Short mmCIF file of C-alpha atoms and ligand atoms in Angstrom, two decimals:
data_model
loop_
_atom_site.label_atom_id
_atom_site.label_comp_id
_atom_site.label_asym_id
_atom_site.label_seq_id
_atom_site.Cartn_x
_atom_site.Cartn_y
_atom_site.Cartn_z
CA UNK D 29 34.02 -0.21 34.47
CA UNK D 30 35.47 3.22 34.89
CA UNK D 31 39.16 4.11 34.78
CA UNK D 32 40.93 7.34 35.70
CA UNK D 33 44.07 8.08 33.66
CA UNK D 34 46.39 10.88 34.81
CA UNK D 35 49.06 11.52 32.20
CA UNK D 36 50.49 14.88 31.11
CA UNK D 37 52.15 13.71 27.92
CA UNK D 38 49.38 14.40 25.35
CA UNK D 39 50.17 11.57 22.93
CA UNK D 40 50.49 8.93 25.64
CA UNK D 41 47.30 10.15 27.35
CA UNK D 42 45.26 10.07 24.15
CA UNK D 43 46.68 6.68 23.19
CA UNK D 44 45.82 5.22 26.61
CA UNK D 45 42.33 6.65 26.58
CA UNK D 46 41.56 5.48 23.06
CA UNK D 47 42.89 1.97 23.69
CA UNK D 48 41.00 1.55 26.96
CA UNK D 49 37.76 2.87 25.46
CA UNK D 50 38.11 0.42 22.59
CA UNK D 51 38.60 -2.33 25.18
CA UNK D 52 35.21 -1.40 26.68
CA UNK D 53 36.16 0.84 29.60
CA UNK D 54 34.83 4.29 30.45
CA UNK D 55 37.84 6.61 30.77
CA UNK D 56 38.39 10.04 32.28
CA UNK D 57 41.73 11.60 31.37
CA UNK D 58 43.38 14.28 33.53
CA UNK D 59 46.48 16.11 32.27
CA UNK D 60 48.00 17.16 35.60
CA UNK D 61 48.15 16.06 39.22
CA UNK D 62 45.71 18.60 40.63
CA UNK D 63 42.95 17.74 38.15
CA UNK D 64 43.77 14.05 38.57
CA UNK D 65 43.48 14.18 42.33
CA UNK D 66 40.22 16.13 42.13
CA UNK D 67 38.68 13.47 39.89
CA UNK D 68 40.19 10.68 41.99
CA UNK D 69 38.67 12.09 45.18
CA UNK D 70 35.24 12.84 43.75
CA UNK D 71 34.70 10.27 40.99
CA UNK D 72 33.66 6.65 41.29
CA UNK D 73 36.48 4.76 39.54
CA UNK D 74 37.30 1.07 39.50
CA UNK D 75 40.99 1.70 38.80
CA UNK D 76 43.47 4.55 38.32
CA UNK D 77 46.51 4.72 36.03
CA UNK D 78 48.93 7.39 37.24
CA UNK D 79 52.02 8.73 35.55
CA UNK D 80 54.74 9.45 38.16
CA UNK D 81 56.11 12.70 36.73
CA UNK D 82 53.18 15.08 36.52
CA UNK D 83 52.86 18.88 36.67
CA UNK D 84 51.45 20.52 39.85
CA UNK D 85 51.29 17.30 41.91
CA UNK D 86 53.29 14.19 41.10
CA UNK D 87 51.80 10.71 40.86
CA UNK D 88 52.81 9.84 44.44
CA UNK D 89 50.99 12.87 45.79
CA UNK D 90 47.91 12.01 43.76
CA UNK D 91 47.95 8.48 45.16
CA UNK D 92 48.51 9.70 48.72
CA UNK D 93 45.62 12.17 48.35
CA UNK D 94 43.26 9.52 47.01
CA UNK D 95 44.15 7.09 49.80
CA UNK D 96 43.72 9.91 52.32
CA UNK D 97 40.22 10.47 50.90
CA UNK D 98 39.49 6.80 51.57
CA UNK D 99 39.69 5.64 47.94
CA UNK D 100 40.70 2.00 47.93
CA UNK D 101 40.75 1.46 44.18
CA UNK D 102 43.69 -0.37 42.57
CA UNK D 103 46.39 1.94 41.18
CA UNK D 104 48.81 1.22 38.36
CA UNK D 105 51.84 3.49 38.04
CA UNK D 106 53.58 4.43 34.84
CA UNK D 107 57.23 5.10 35.52
CA UNK D 108 60.30 5.94 33.47
CA UNK D 109 63.09 3.39 33.34
CA UNK D 110 65.43 5.43 35.56
CA UNK D 111 62.81 5.79 38.33
CA UNK D 112 62.60 2.10 39.09
CA UNK D 113 63.99 2.66 42.61
CA UNK D 114 60.83 4.69 43.23
CA UNK D 115 58.91 1.43 43.30
CA UNK D 116 59.67 0.98 46.98
CA UNK D 117 58.29 4.41 47.76
CA UNK D 118 55.18 3.65 45.73
CA UNK D 119 54.58 0.33 47.43
CA UNK D 120 54.76 2.03 50.80
CA UNK D 121 52.15 4.50 49.60
CA UNK D 122 49.85 1.74 48.43
CA UNK D 123 50.43 1.41 44.69
CA UNK D 124 49.36 -1.95 43.29
CA UNK D 125 51.50 -2.35 40.18
CA UNK D 126 54.02 -0.65 37.89
CA UNK D 127 54.65 -0.46 34.24
CA UNK D 128 57.93 0.94 32.90
CA UNK D 129 57.66 3.28 29.92
CA UNK D 130 57.64 2.64 27.04
CA UNK D 131 55.22 -0.25 27.26
CA UNK D 132 53.10 -2.21 24.82
CA UNK D 133 49.39 -1.49 25.14
CA UNK D 134 48.62 -5.22 25.34
CA UNK D 135 50.83 -5.40 28.45
CA UNK D 136 49.01 -2.49 30.06
CA UNK D 137 45.63 -4.02 29.30
CA UNK D 138 46.70 -7.35 30.81
CA UNK D 139 47.85 -5.59 34.01
CA UNK D 140 44.62 -3.59 34.19
CA UNK D 141 42.49 -6.72 33.88
CA UNK D 142 44.54 -8.53 36.52
CA UNK D 143 44.22 -5.62 38.95
CA UNK D 144 40.48 -5.37 38.38
CA UNK D 145 40.07 -9.09 39.04
CA UNK D 146 42.12 -8.78 42.22
CA UNK D 147 40.29 -5.64 43.32
CA UNK D 148 37.07 -5.34 45.22
CA UNK D 149 35.00 -6.39 42.24
CA UNK D 150 36.85 -9.72 42.14
CA UNK D 151 34.73 -10.92 45.02
CA UNK D 152 31.73 -10.75 42.76
CA UNK D 153 30.77 -13.39 40.28
CA UNK D 154 32.32 -13.27 36.86
CA UNK D 155 28.90 -13.84 35.37
CA UNK D 156 25.78 -11.83 35.96
CA UNK D 157 22.41 -13.45 35.27
CA UNK D 158 18.78 -12.54 35.27
CA UNK D 159 16.07 -14.79 33.80
CA UNK D 160 17.67 -16.36 30.70
CA UNK D 161 20.05 -13.43 30.15
CA UNK D 162 23.69 -14.06 30.96
CA UNK D 163 26.54 -11.58 30.92
CA UNK D 164 30.10 -12.92 31.06
CA UNK D 165 32.26 -10.14 32.47
CA UNK D 166 35.63 -11.62 31.59
CA UNK D 167 34.88 -12.69 28.05
CA UNK D 168 32.63 -9.66 27.62
CA UNK D 169 29.93 -11.80 26.09
CA UNK D 170 26.17 -11.68 26.39
CA UNK D 171 23.68 -14.43 25.67
CA UNK D 172 19.93 -14.62 25.97
CA UNK D 173 18.24 -18.04 25.93
CA UNK D 174 21.62 -19.35 24.79
CA UNK D 175 21.77 -17.01 21.79
CA UNK D 176 24.79 -14.77 21.44
CA UNK D 177 23.96 -11.05 21.45
CA UNK D 178 26.49 -8.61 20.01
CA UNK D 179 26.70 -5.37 21.95
CA UNK D 180 28.85 -2.29 21.53
CA UNK D 181 31.16 -1.35 24.40
CA UNK D 182 28.67 1.28 25.64
CA UNK D 183 25.70 -1.10 25.41
CA UNK D 184 27.65 -3.72 27.34
CA UNK D 185 28.56 -1.21 30.06
CA UNK D 186 24.95 -0.06 30.27
CA UNK D 187 23.64 -3.60 30.58
CA UNK D 188 26.29 -4.42 33.19
CA UNK D 189 25.24 -1.40 35.27
CA UNK D 190 21.52 -2.24 35.03
CA UNK D 191 22.24 -5.86 35.97
CA UNK D 192 24.48 -5.00 38.91
CA UNK D 193 21.71 -2.81 40.27
CA UNK D 194 18.73 -4.82 39.13
CA UNK D 195 15.41 -3.87 40.61
CA UNK D 196 16.65 -0.33 41.21
CA UNK D 197 15.36 2.55 39.10
CA UNK D 198 18.48 4.24 37.74
CA UNK D 199 18.12 7.93 36.90
CA UNK D 200 19.68 9.15 33.68
CA UNK D 201 22.15 11.31 35.62
CA UNK D 202 23.49 8.23 37.38
CA UNK D 203 23.72 6.29 34.13
CA UNK D 204 25.56 9.22 32.53
CA UNK D 205 28.08 9.44 35.37
CA UNK D 206 28.81 5.70 35.29
CA UNK D 207 28.83 4.99 31.57
CA UNK D 208 29.86 8.22 29.89
CA UNK D 209 32.98 10.23 30.60
CA UNK D 210 33.06 13.67 32.16
CA UNK D 211 32.57 15.40 28.79
CA UNK D 212 29.09 13.91 28.42
CA UNK D 213 26.51 16.46 27.24
CA UNK D 214 23.39 15.85 29.32
CA UNK D 215 21.21 17.87 26.93
CA UNK D 216 21.33 15.14 24.32
CA UNK D 217 19.16 12.03 24.12
CA UNK D 218 22.18 9.73 23.92
CA UNK D 219 20.99 7.62 26.84
CA UNK D 220 17.49 7.07 25.44
CA UNK D 221 19.01 6.04 22.13
CA UNK D 222 21.45 3.66 23.81
CA UNK D 223 18.69 2.08 25.92
CA UNK D 224 16.46 1.70 22.86
CA UNK D 225 19.25 -0.04 20.94
CA UNK D 226 20.09 -2.29 23.87
CA UNK D 227 16.45 -3.28 24.25
CA UNK D 228 16.10 -4.01 20.56
CA UNK D 229 18.97 -6.45 20.86
CA UNK D 230 18.17 -8.18 24.14
CA UNK D 231 14.41 -7.80 24.70
CA UNK D 232 12.86 -7.86 21.22
CA UNK D 233 11.79 -11.39 20.40
CA UNK D 234 12.29 -12.58 23.99
CA UNK D 235 10.07 -12.92 27.05
CA UNK D 236 9.97 -11.58 29.67
CA UNK D 237 10.98 -8.01 28.74
CA UNK D 238 13.70 -7.12 31.21
CA UNK D 239 14.34 -3.38 30.78
CA UNK D 240 11.56 -1.03 31.74
CA UNK D 241 11.26 2.76 31.46
CA UNK D 242 9.93 4.43 34.58
CA UNK D 243 8.51 7.67 33.29
CA UNK D 244 10.20 10.76 34.65
CA UNK D 245 12.54 8.58 36.76
CA UNK D 246 14.82 6.44 34.67
CA UNK D 247 15.34 2.81 33.77
CA UNK D 248 15.14 -0.43 35.67
CA UNK D 249 16.09 -3.98 34.81
CA UNK D 250 14.04 -6.65 36.50
CA UNK D 251 12.49 -10.00 35.89
CA UNK D 252 8.80 -9.49 36.60
CA UNK D 253 8.19 -13.23 36.58
CA UNK D 254 10.69 -13.80 39.39
CA1 CA H 280 54.84 12.72 32.75
#
């Protein structure tokens, strides 16, 4: 899942990004309101975390702009202690939750997970399955034929994407935009390597093989036997 963080304070922004990436999310970080709104309008995010006091456009304006562009994603605001009265304003604008600075990262992560469960994705199952492969989205666990498979955060995200869009050939550009952040260098073979590693873990030694390369097109996950 992909999260947009808009935070101008460098240390807080880096800390948020690092923590969320370690928790398995793909994160784009914008350092001011204009860049944040641009990403929010054009990117495909599952959630946004917006600081209120931002240069160029404040957090409220970023939220209003994203809603105006039809973006329905859940939004968590980061607000200073003396701006608590702003909550009313934010609620009117369609914010979903607040966290008062300074906060513990564990608290932020708990709020993020709650919002994601409540959001549009919550209507989907918490487990994704194909053949004997099962992916548990909440526990972030994967099993095949009942055997636990250990995946890195990127491999998990890649498998989740392939499973959500099973049967569809996913071009590398789409995979890059969903799984890697905006600094991804498309000249590298990072995706091939990630797919190869994922396959080695979840297809080697099992039948049927679920991930297929479609030459010149991309990758598809499907159960040929089904
Ligand atoms: Ca700020």
